[in-house]
């Protein structure tokens, strides 16, 4: 057994090229939604030290699917326009134990006339092996030309027993994946897949205070915010502490603090084999609105609220006695409608100063 293109004839190369193209189309049709789980941001987690910032935590996934749209170089085709962007892969919170890392997998029995393909992955030449978080798929083309998954595994170093013939192997690591064509013969071969990927972990702050995870989320885009091109996100609603695995490169982050206008954009560079921690700094505050008959009085229920810019643009609308809104630093107007009457108040948001804004019903 050997890699496609080695000691093969032109006809075999041609067939494998068609197989790789067909397998790529099949991968693009797979469900692209996956979810990211939290890594703890403190130096230890449940008493176990986390890896240093220079290492990507390589850990087995719980149920995440590879996102074909983020393949580096040759690989599956991107999804059709307007498809929902995937989230990051599901990851366990701790790296695997040393026993898991170094235990040799049991060699499967090989029937007569079949071959074996032993695969593994690493971040690159002379870089560490990837010990988890991998998703392997082996494809073979049916007589009707449609590729079919014949083998699938989520282990770090699986061995596939296959009949002789041409196959396409795809390995996914978070939002990065690599595809190769192989030619299986009645012998054994080992192949190492190089996945140039890194990890990205994000948190938000206002001044020196960390923003709670439930109040902030992040969208991730390929390339710098200042570059032209496709602006569809490759990962949405990433939460504080999530580790998103992406191909090496430049990305920009859209940080959404609350659901009004506290939004910040930042560029970040992700390097192969490294976990990049980044902090997004917001200049904003939490404002609680109250309609009262007098200063310090009881809030009136069933009040409709509109928060406006000084120029009259609507930023946020809500209803209730004590609505809370997170606003970027600046000047605002608020309209309160109650009992067929409208009341107005101007106010200023100061960075990091959470407070109440009372509107007097007079």
CSV table of C-alpha atoms in Angstrom, one decimal:
chain,number,residue,atom,x,y,z
A,1,UNK,CA,0.0,0.0,0.0
A,2,UNK,CA,1.3,3.5,-0.8
A,3,UNK,CA,0.3,7.1,-1.1
A,4,UNK,CA,-1.6,7.9,-4.3
A,5,UNK,CA,0.8,9.0,-7.0
A,6,UNK,CA,3.7,6.7,-5.9
A,7,UNK,CA,4.3,3.9,-8.4
A,8,UNK,CA,0.8,4.4,-9.9
A,9,UNK,CA,-0.2,4.8,-13.4
A,10,UNK,CA,-1.8,7.9,-14.9
A,11,UNK,CA,-5.3,6.3,-15.0
A,12,UNK,CA,-5.1,5.5,-11.2
A,13,UNK,CA,-4.0,9.1,-10.5
A,14,UNK,CA,-6.9,10.4,-12.6
A,15,UNK,CA,-9.4,8.2,-10.7
A,16,UNK,CA,-8.1,9.3,-7.3
A,17,UNK,CA,-8.3,13.0,-8.3
A,18,UNK,CA,-12.0,12.5,-9.2
A,19,UNK,CA,-12.5,10.7,-5.9
A,20,UNK,CA,-10.9,13.5,-3.9
A,21,UNK,CA,-13.2,16.0,-5.6
A,22,UNK,CA,-16.3,13.9,-5.0
A,23,UNK,CA,-15.3,13.4,-1.3
A,24,UNK,CA,-14.8,17.1,-0.9
A,25,UNK,CA,-18.3,17.8,-2.1
A,26,UNK,CA,-19.7,15.1,0.2
A,27,UNK,CA,-17.8,16.7,3.2
A,28,UNK,CA,-19.2,20.1,2.4
A,29,UNK,CA,-22.7,18.6,2.7
A,30,UNK,CA,-22.2,17.4,6.2
A,31,UNK,CA,-23.8,19.2,9.1
A,32,UNK,CA,-21.6,22.2,10.0
A,33,UNK,CA,-22.9,23.0,13.4
A,34,UNK,CA,-20.6,22.2,16.4
A,35,UNK,CA,-20.2,23.5,19.8
A,36,UNK,CA,-17.4,24.7,22.0
A,37,UNK,CA,-17.0,23.8,25.7
A,38,UNK,CA,-15.3,25.9,28.4
A,39,UNK,CA,-11.6,25.8,29.3
A,40,UNK,CA,-10.9,27.3,32.7
A,41,UNK,CA,-9.0,30.6,32.6
A,42,UNK,CA,-7.3,30.1,36.0
A,43,UNK,CA,-3.9,28.5,36.4
A,44,UNK,CA,-5.4,25.2,37.5
A,45,UNK,CA,-8.7,23.3,36.8
A,46,UNK,CA,-9.9,20.9,39.4
A,47,UNK,CA,-6.4,20.8,40.8
A,48,UNK,CA,-4.8,19.8,37.5
A,49,UNK,CA,-2.5,22.4,35.9
A,50,UNK,CA,-3.4,23.6,32.4
A,51,UNK,CA,-0.9,23.5,29.6
A,52,UNK,CA,1.3,26.6,29.1
A,53,UNK,CA,0.2,29.3,26.6
A,54,UNK,CA,2.6,27.9,24.0
A,55,UNK,CA,0.7,24.6,23.6
A,56,UNK,CA,-2.7,24.0,22.1
A,57,UNK,CA,-4.7,21.6,24.5
A,58,UNK,CA,-5.1,18.5,22.4
A,59,UNK,CA,-8.1,16.8,23.9
A,60,UNK,CA,-10.7,14.3,22.7
A,61,UNK,CA,-14.0,15.8,21.4
A,62,UNK,CA,-17.3,14.9,22.9
A,63,UNK,CA,-19.5,15.2,19.8
A,64,UNK,CA,-18.2,18.0,17.7
A,65,UNK,CA,-18.2,17.9,13.9
A,66,UNK,CA,-15.5,19.2,11.6
A,67,UNK,CA,-16.4,22.4,9.8
A,68,UNK,CA,-15.4,22.0,6.2
A,69,UNK,CA,-15.5,25.7,5.5
A,70,UNK,CA,-12.3,26.3,7.3
A,71,UNK,CA,-10.0,23.9,5.5
A,72,UNK,CA,-6.5,25.1,4.8
A,73,UNK,CA,-5.3,24.7,1.3
A,74,UNK,CA,-6.6,21.7,-0.6
A,75,UNK,CA,-9.5,20.0,1.0
A,76,UNK,CA,-13.3,20.0,1.1
A,77,UNK,CA,-15.1,22.7,-0.8
A,78,UNK,CA,-16.7,25.6,1.2
A,79,UNK,CA,-20.4,25.6,2.1
A,80,UNK,CA,-22.9,27.3,0.0
A,81,UNK,CA,-23.7,31.0,0.7
A,82,UNK,CA,-26.1,31.9,3.5
A,83,UNK,CA,-25.5,28.7,5.5
A,84,UNK,CA,-25.3,29.2,9.3
A,85,UNK,CA,-21.8,29.6,10.6
A,86,UNK,CA,-20.5,26.7,12.8
A,87,UNK,CA,-19.4,27.1,16.4
A,88,UNK,CA,-16.1,25.8,17.7
A,89,UNK,CA,-15.6,22.1,18.3
A,90,UNK,CA,-16.8,20.4,21.5
A,91,UNK,CA,-13.7,19.8,23.8
A,92,UNK,CA,-13.3,18.2,27.2
A,93,UNK,CA,-12.0,20.5,29.9
A,94,UNK,CA,-8.7,18.8,30.6
A,95,UNK,CA,-6.0,17.2,28.5
A,96,UNK,CA,-6.0,13.4,28.4
A,97,UNK,CA,-4.0,11.6,31.0
A,98,UNK,CA,-0.4,10.4,30.3
A,99,UNK,CA,-1.7,6.9,30.1
A,100,UNK,CA,-4.2,7.9,27.4
A,101,UNK,CA,-1.5,9.8,25.5
A,102,UNK,CA,1.0,7.0,25.3
A,103,UNK,CA,-1.1,3.8,25.3
A,104,UNK,CA,-0.5,1.9,22.0
A,105,UNK,CA,-3.8,1.1,20.2
A,106,UNK,CA,-4.5,-2.6,19.7
A,107,UNK,CA,-3.6,-3.8,16.2
A,108,UNK,CA,-6.7,-5.1,14.4
A,109,UNK,CA,-6.7,-8.5,12.8
A,110,UNK,CA,-6.1,-8.3,9.0
A,111,UNK,CA,-8.0,-10.7,6.8
A,112,UNK,CA,-6.1,-12.2,3.8
A,113,UNK,CA,-5.9,-10.0,0.8
A,114,UNK,CA,-6.5,-6.7,2.7
A,115,UNK,CA,-4.2,-4.0,3.9
A,116,UNK,CA,-3.9,-1.6,6.8
A,117,UNK,CA,-3.5,2.1,7.0
A,118,UNK,CA,-2.2,3.5,10.2
A,119,UNK,CA,-2.6,7.3,10.5
A,120,UNK,CA,-1.7,10.0,12.9
A,121,UNK,CA,-1.5,13.8,12.9
A,122,UNK,CA,0.8,16.6,14.1
A,123,UNK,CA,0.9,20.4,13.9
A,124,UNK,CA,3.7,20.3,11.3
A,125,UNK,CA,7.2,19.0,10.6
A,126,UNK,CA,9.3,18.9,13.8
A,127,UNK,CA,6.2,20.0,15.8
A,128,UNK,CA,4.3,17.9,18.4
A,129,UNK,CA,1.8,15.2,17.6
A,130,UNK,CA,-1.9,16.0,18.0
A,131,UNK,CA,-3.2,13.6,20.7
A,132,UNK,CA,-6.9,14.3,20.6
A,133,UNK,CA,-9.7,16.3,19.1
A,134,UNK,CA,-9.3,14.5,15.7
A,135,UNK,CA,-12.1,13.2,13.5
A,136,UNK,CA,-11.0,10.8,10.7
A,137,UNK,CA,-13.2,9.8,7.7
A,138,UNK,CA,-12.3,7.4,5.0
A,139,UNK,CA,-14.2,7.6,1.7
A,140,UNK,CA,-14.5,5.4,-1.4
A,141,UNK,CA,-16.4,6.1,-4.5
A,142,UNK,CA,-19.4,3.9,-5.4
A,143,UNK,CA,-20.1,2.7,-9.0
A,144,UNK,CA,-22.5,5.7,-9.4
A,145,UNK,CA,-19.7,8.1,-8.7
A,146,UNK,CA,-20.9,9.2,-5.2
A,147,UNK,CA,-18.4,8.9,-2.4
A,148,UNK,CA,-19.4,6.9,0.6
A,149,UNK,CA,-17.8,6.9,4.1
A,150,UNK,CA,-16.4,3.4,4.7
A,151,UNK,CA,-14.5,4.1,7.9
A,152,UNK,CA,-14.7,6.7,10.7
A,153,UNK,CA,-12.7,7.2,13.9
A,154,UNK,CA,-12.1,9.9,16.5
A,155,UNK,CA,-9.0,8.4,18.0
A,156,UNK,CA,-5.6,10.0,17.8
A,157,UNK,CA,-3.9,7.1,15.9
A,158,UNK,CA,-6.4,4.8,14.3
A,159,UNK,CA,-5.5,1.9,12.1
A,160,UNK,CA,-8.0,1.1,9.2
A,161,UNK,CA,-8.3,-2.3,7.6
A,162,UNK,CA,-9.4,-1.8,4.0
A,163,UNK,CA,-9.7,-3.8,0.8
A,164,UNK,CA,-7.2,-2.8,-1.9
A,165,UNK,CA,-8.1,0.2,-3.9
A,166,UNK,CA,-8.2,4.0,-4.0
A,167,UNK,CA,-9.5,6.0,-1.0
A,168,UNK,CA,-9.7,9.6,0.3
A,169,UNK,CA,-8.8,10.2,3.9
A,170,UNK,CA,-10.0,13.4,5.7
A,171,UNK,CA,-8.9,14.4,9.2
A,172,UNK,CA,-10.5,17.3,11.0
A,173,UNK,CA,-9.2,19.2,14.0
A,174,UNK,CA,-11.7,21.8,15.1
A,175,UNK,CA,-12.3,24.2,12.2
A,176,UNK,CA,-9.1,22.9,10.3
A,177,UNK,CA,-8.9,19.8,8.2
A,178,UNK,CA,-6.7,18.1,5.7
A,179,UNK,CA,-7.6,15.6,2.9
A,180,UNK,CA,-5.3,13.1,1.2
A,181,UNK,CA,-5.8,10.4,-1.5
A,182,UNK,CA,-4.3,7.0,-0.7
A,183,UNK,CA,-3.9,3.8,-2.6
A,184,UNK,CA,-4.4,0.7,-0.5
A,185,UNK,CA,-2.6,-2.6,-1.3
A,186,UNK,CA,-2.2,-5.8,0.6
A,187,UNK,CA,0.4,-4.5,2.9
A,188,UNK,CA,0.8,-1.9,5.7
A,189,UNK,CA,1.6,1.8,5.6
A,190,UNK,CA,1.9,4.6,8.1
A,191,UNK,CA,0.9,8.1,7.2
A,192,UNK,CA,1.3,11.3,9.2
A,193,UNK,CA,-1.1,14.2,8.4
A,194,UNK,CA,0.2,17.7,9.1
A,195,UNK,CA,-2.5,20.1,10.4
A,196,UNK,CA,-1.2,23.7,10.7
A,197,UNK,CA,-3.7,24.8,13.3
A,198,UNK,CA,-3.7,26.7,16.6
A,199,UNK,CA,-6.2,27.6,19.4
A,200,UNK,CA,-7.9,30.8,20.3
A,201,UNK,CA,-9.4,31.7,23.7
A,202,UNK,CA,-11.1,35.0,24.3
A,203,UNK,CA,-12.4,37.0,27.3
A,204,UNK,CA,-13.8,40.5,27.7
A,205,UNK,CA,-13.2,43.2,30.3
A,206,UNK,CA,-14.4,46.6,31.3
A,207,UNK,CA,-11.4,48.3,32.9
A,208,UNK,CA,-10.0,45.8,35.3
A,209,UNK,CA,-13.2,43.8,35.7
A,210,UNK,CA,-13.8,40.6,33.7
A,211,UNK,CA,-17.2,40.5,31.9
A,212,UNK,CA,-19.2,37.5,33.1
A,213,UNK,CA,-19.5,34.8,30.4
A,214,UNK,CA,-23.3,35.1,30.1
A,215,UNK,CA,-23.1,38.8,29.1
A,216,UNK,CA,-20.6,38.6,26.3
A,217,UNK,CA,-20.0,36.5,23.2
A,218,UNK,CA,-17.7,36.6,20.2
A,219,UNK,CA,-18.0,36.0,16.4
A,220,UNK,CA,-14.9,35.0,14.5
A,221,UNK,CA,-14.1,36.0,10.9
A,222,UNK,CA,-11.3,34.9,8.6
A,223,UNK,CA,-8.7,37.6,7.7
A,224,UNK,CA,-8.3,41.2,9.0
A,225,UNK,CA,-11.3,43.4,9.4
A,226,UNK,CA,-9.6,45.9,7.0
A,227,UNK,CA,-9.3,43.3,4.2
A,228,UNK,CA,-11.9,43.0,1.4
A,229,UNK,CA,-13.6,39.7,0.8
A,230,UNK,CA,-16.0,37.2,2.3
A,231,UNK,CA,-17.3,38.6,5.6
A,232,UNK,CA,-19.3,35.5,6.7
A,233,UNK,CA,-18.3,34.4,10.2
A,234,UNK,CA,-16.6,31.0,10.6
A,235,UNK,CA,-17.6,30.7,14.2
A,236,UNK,CA,-20.5,32.5,16.1
A,237,UNK,CA,-21.6,32.9,19.7
A,238,UNK,CA,-18.2,31.8,21.0
A,239,UNK,CA,-18.3,32.2,24.8
A,240,UNK,CA,-15.7,33.3,27.3
A,241,UNK,CA,-13.2,30.5,27.9
A,242,UNK,CA,-14.1,28.5,24.8
A,243,UNK,CA,-11.1,27.3,22.9
A,244,UNK,CA,-11.7,27.4,19.1
A,245,UNK,CA,-9.3,25.5,16.9
A,246,UNK,CA,-8.6,27.2,13.6
A,247,UNK,CA,-6.0,27.0,10.8
A,248,UNK,CA,-3.0,29.2,11.3
A,249,UNK,CA,-3.6,32.8,10.1
A,250,UNK,CA,-5.1,36.2,10.8
A,251,UNK,CA,-8.7,36.5,12.1
A,252,UNK,CA,-10.8,39.3,13.4
A,253,UNK,CA,-13.1,39.1,16.4
A,254,UNK,CA,-16.4,40.9,16.8
A,255,UNK,CA,-17.1,41.2,20.6
A,256,UNK,CA,-20.7,41.7,21.6
A,257,UNK,CA,-21.2,42.9,25.1
A,258,UNK,CA,-25.0,42.7,25.7
A,259,UNK,CA,-27.4,43.1,22.9
A,260,UNK,CA,-27.4,46.9,22.2
A,261,UNK,CA,-24.4,48.8,20.9
A,262,UNK,CA,-21.4,47.7,23.0
A,263,UNK,CA,-19.5,46.1,20.1
A,264,UNK,CA,-15.7,46.0,19.6
A,265,UNK,CA,-13.7,44.6,16.7
A,266,UNK,CA,-10.1,43.3,17.0
A,267,UNK,CA,-7.6,41.5,14.8
A,268,UNK,CA,-5.6,38.5,16.1
A,269,UNK,CA,-2.9,36.2,14.7
A,270,UNK,CA,-3.2,32.5,15.5
A,271,UNK,CA,0.1,30.5,15.2
A,272,UNK,CA,0.4,26.7,14.6
A,273,UNK,CA,0.6,24.7,17.7
A,274,UNK,CA,0.0,27.6,20.1
A,275,UNK,CA,-2.9,28.6,22.2
A,276,UNK,CA,-3.5,32.4,21.8
A,277,UNK,CA,-5.3,34.1,24.7
A,278,UNK,CA,-6.7,37.5,23.9
A,279,UNK,CA,-8.6,40.1,26.0
A,280,UNK,CA,-11.2,42.4,24.4
A,281,UNK,CA,-11.6,45.7,26.3
A,282,UNK,CA,-15.0,47.4,26.2
A,283,UNK,CA,-15.8,50.9,27.3
A,284,UNK,CA,-19.4,50.5,28.5
A,285,UNK,CA,-21.7,50.2,31.5
A,286,UNK,CA,-24.9,48.5,32.6
A,287,UNK,CA,-27.8,51.0,32.9
A,288,UNK,CA,-31.1,50.2,34.7
A,289,UNK,CA,-34.1,52.3,33.7
A,290,UNK,CA,-36.9,53.4,36.0
A,291,UNK,CA,-40.0,55.6,35.4
A,292,UNK,CA,-40.9,57.2,38.8
A,293,UNK,CA,-43.2,59.9,40.0
A,294,UNK,CA,-40.4,61.5,42.0
A,295,UNK,CA,-36.7,60.9,42.6
A,296,UNK,CA,-36.1,57.7,44.5
A,297,UNK,CA,-39.8,56.7,44.1
A,298,UNK,CA,-41.4,53.4,43.1
A,299,UNK,CA,-40.9,52.3,39.5
A,300,UNK,CA,-44.0,52.2,37.3
A,301,UNK,CA,-44.8,48.9,35.7
A,302,UNK,CA,-45.8,48.3,32.0
A,303,UNK,CA,-43.5,51.0,30.7
A,304,UNK,CA,-42.3,50.9,27.1
A,305,UNK,CA,-38.7,52.1,26.7
A,306,UNK,CA,-36.7,53.4,23.8
A,307,UNK,CA,-33.0,54.3,24.1
A,308,UNK,CA,-31.8,56.7,21.4
A,309,UNK,CA,-28.6,58.4,20.3
A,310,UNK,CA,-28.6,62.2,20.5
A,311,UNK,CA,-29.4,62.2,16.8
A,312,UNK,CA,-32.6,60.1,17.3
A,313,UNK,CA,-31.4,56.6,16.2
A,314,UNK,CA,-33.0,53.8,18.1
A,315,UNK,CA,-30.5,51.6,19.9
A,316,UNK,CA,-32.6,49.5,22.2
A,317,UNK,CA,-36.4,49.0,22.9
A,318,UNK,CA,-37.8,47.1,25.8
A,319,UNK,CA,-40.8,46.9,28.2
A,320,UNK,CA,-41.0,46.6,32.0
A,321,UNK,CA,-40.4,48.4,35.3
A,322,UNK,CA,-36.6,47.8,35.6
A,323,UNK,CA,-35.1,47.1,32.1
A,324,UNK,CA,-31.3,46.8,32.0
A,325,UNK,CA,-29.3,47.7,29.0
A,326,UNK,CA,-25.6,47.5,28.3
A,327,UNK,CA,-24.5,50.6,26.5
A,328,UNK,CA,-21.2,51.9,25.1
A,329,UNK,CA,-19.7,55.0,26.7
A,330,UNK,CA,-21.4,58.2,25.4
A,331,UNK,CA,-24.5,60.4,25.5
A,332,UNK,CA,-28.1,59.1,25.1
A,333,UNK,CA,-31.8,60.0,25.3
A,334,UNK,CA,-34.4,57.7,26.7
A,335,UNK,CA,-38.2,57.7,26.0
A,336,UNK,CA,-40.6,56.1,28.5
A,337,UNK,CA,-44.2,55.5,27.5
A,338,UNK,CA,-46.8,54.8,30.2
A,339,UNK,CA,-50.5,55.4,30.4
A,340,UNK,CA,-50.6,57.0,27.0
A,341,UNK,CA,-48.0,59.6,28.0
A,342,UNK,CA,-44.4,59.9,26.9
A,343,UNK,CA,-41.5,61.1,29.1
A,344,UNK,CA,-38.0,61.9,28.1
A,345,UNK,CA,-34.6,62.1,29.8
A,346,UNK,CA,-31.0,62.7,28.6
A,347,UNK,CA,-28.2,60.8,30.3
A,348,UNK,CA,-24.5,59.9,29.9
A,349,UNK,CA,-22.8,56.5,30.1
A,350,UNK,CA,-19.4,56.5,31.8
A,351,UNK,CA,-17.1,53.6,31.2
A,352,UNK,CA,-17.4,51.0,34.0
A,353,UNK,CA,-20.0,53.0,36.0
A,354,UNK,CA,-23.1,50.8,36.3
A,355,UNK,CA,-26.1,52.9,37.6
A,356,UNK,CA,-29.8,53.6,37.5
A,357,UNK,CA,-31.3,56.3,35.2
A,358,UNK,CA,-34.6,57.6,36.6
A,359,UNK,CA,-37.1,59.3,34.3
A,360,UNK,CA,-39.6,61.6,36.2
A,361,UNK,CA,-43.2,61.3,35.1
A,362,UNK,CA,-44.2,64.9,35.1
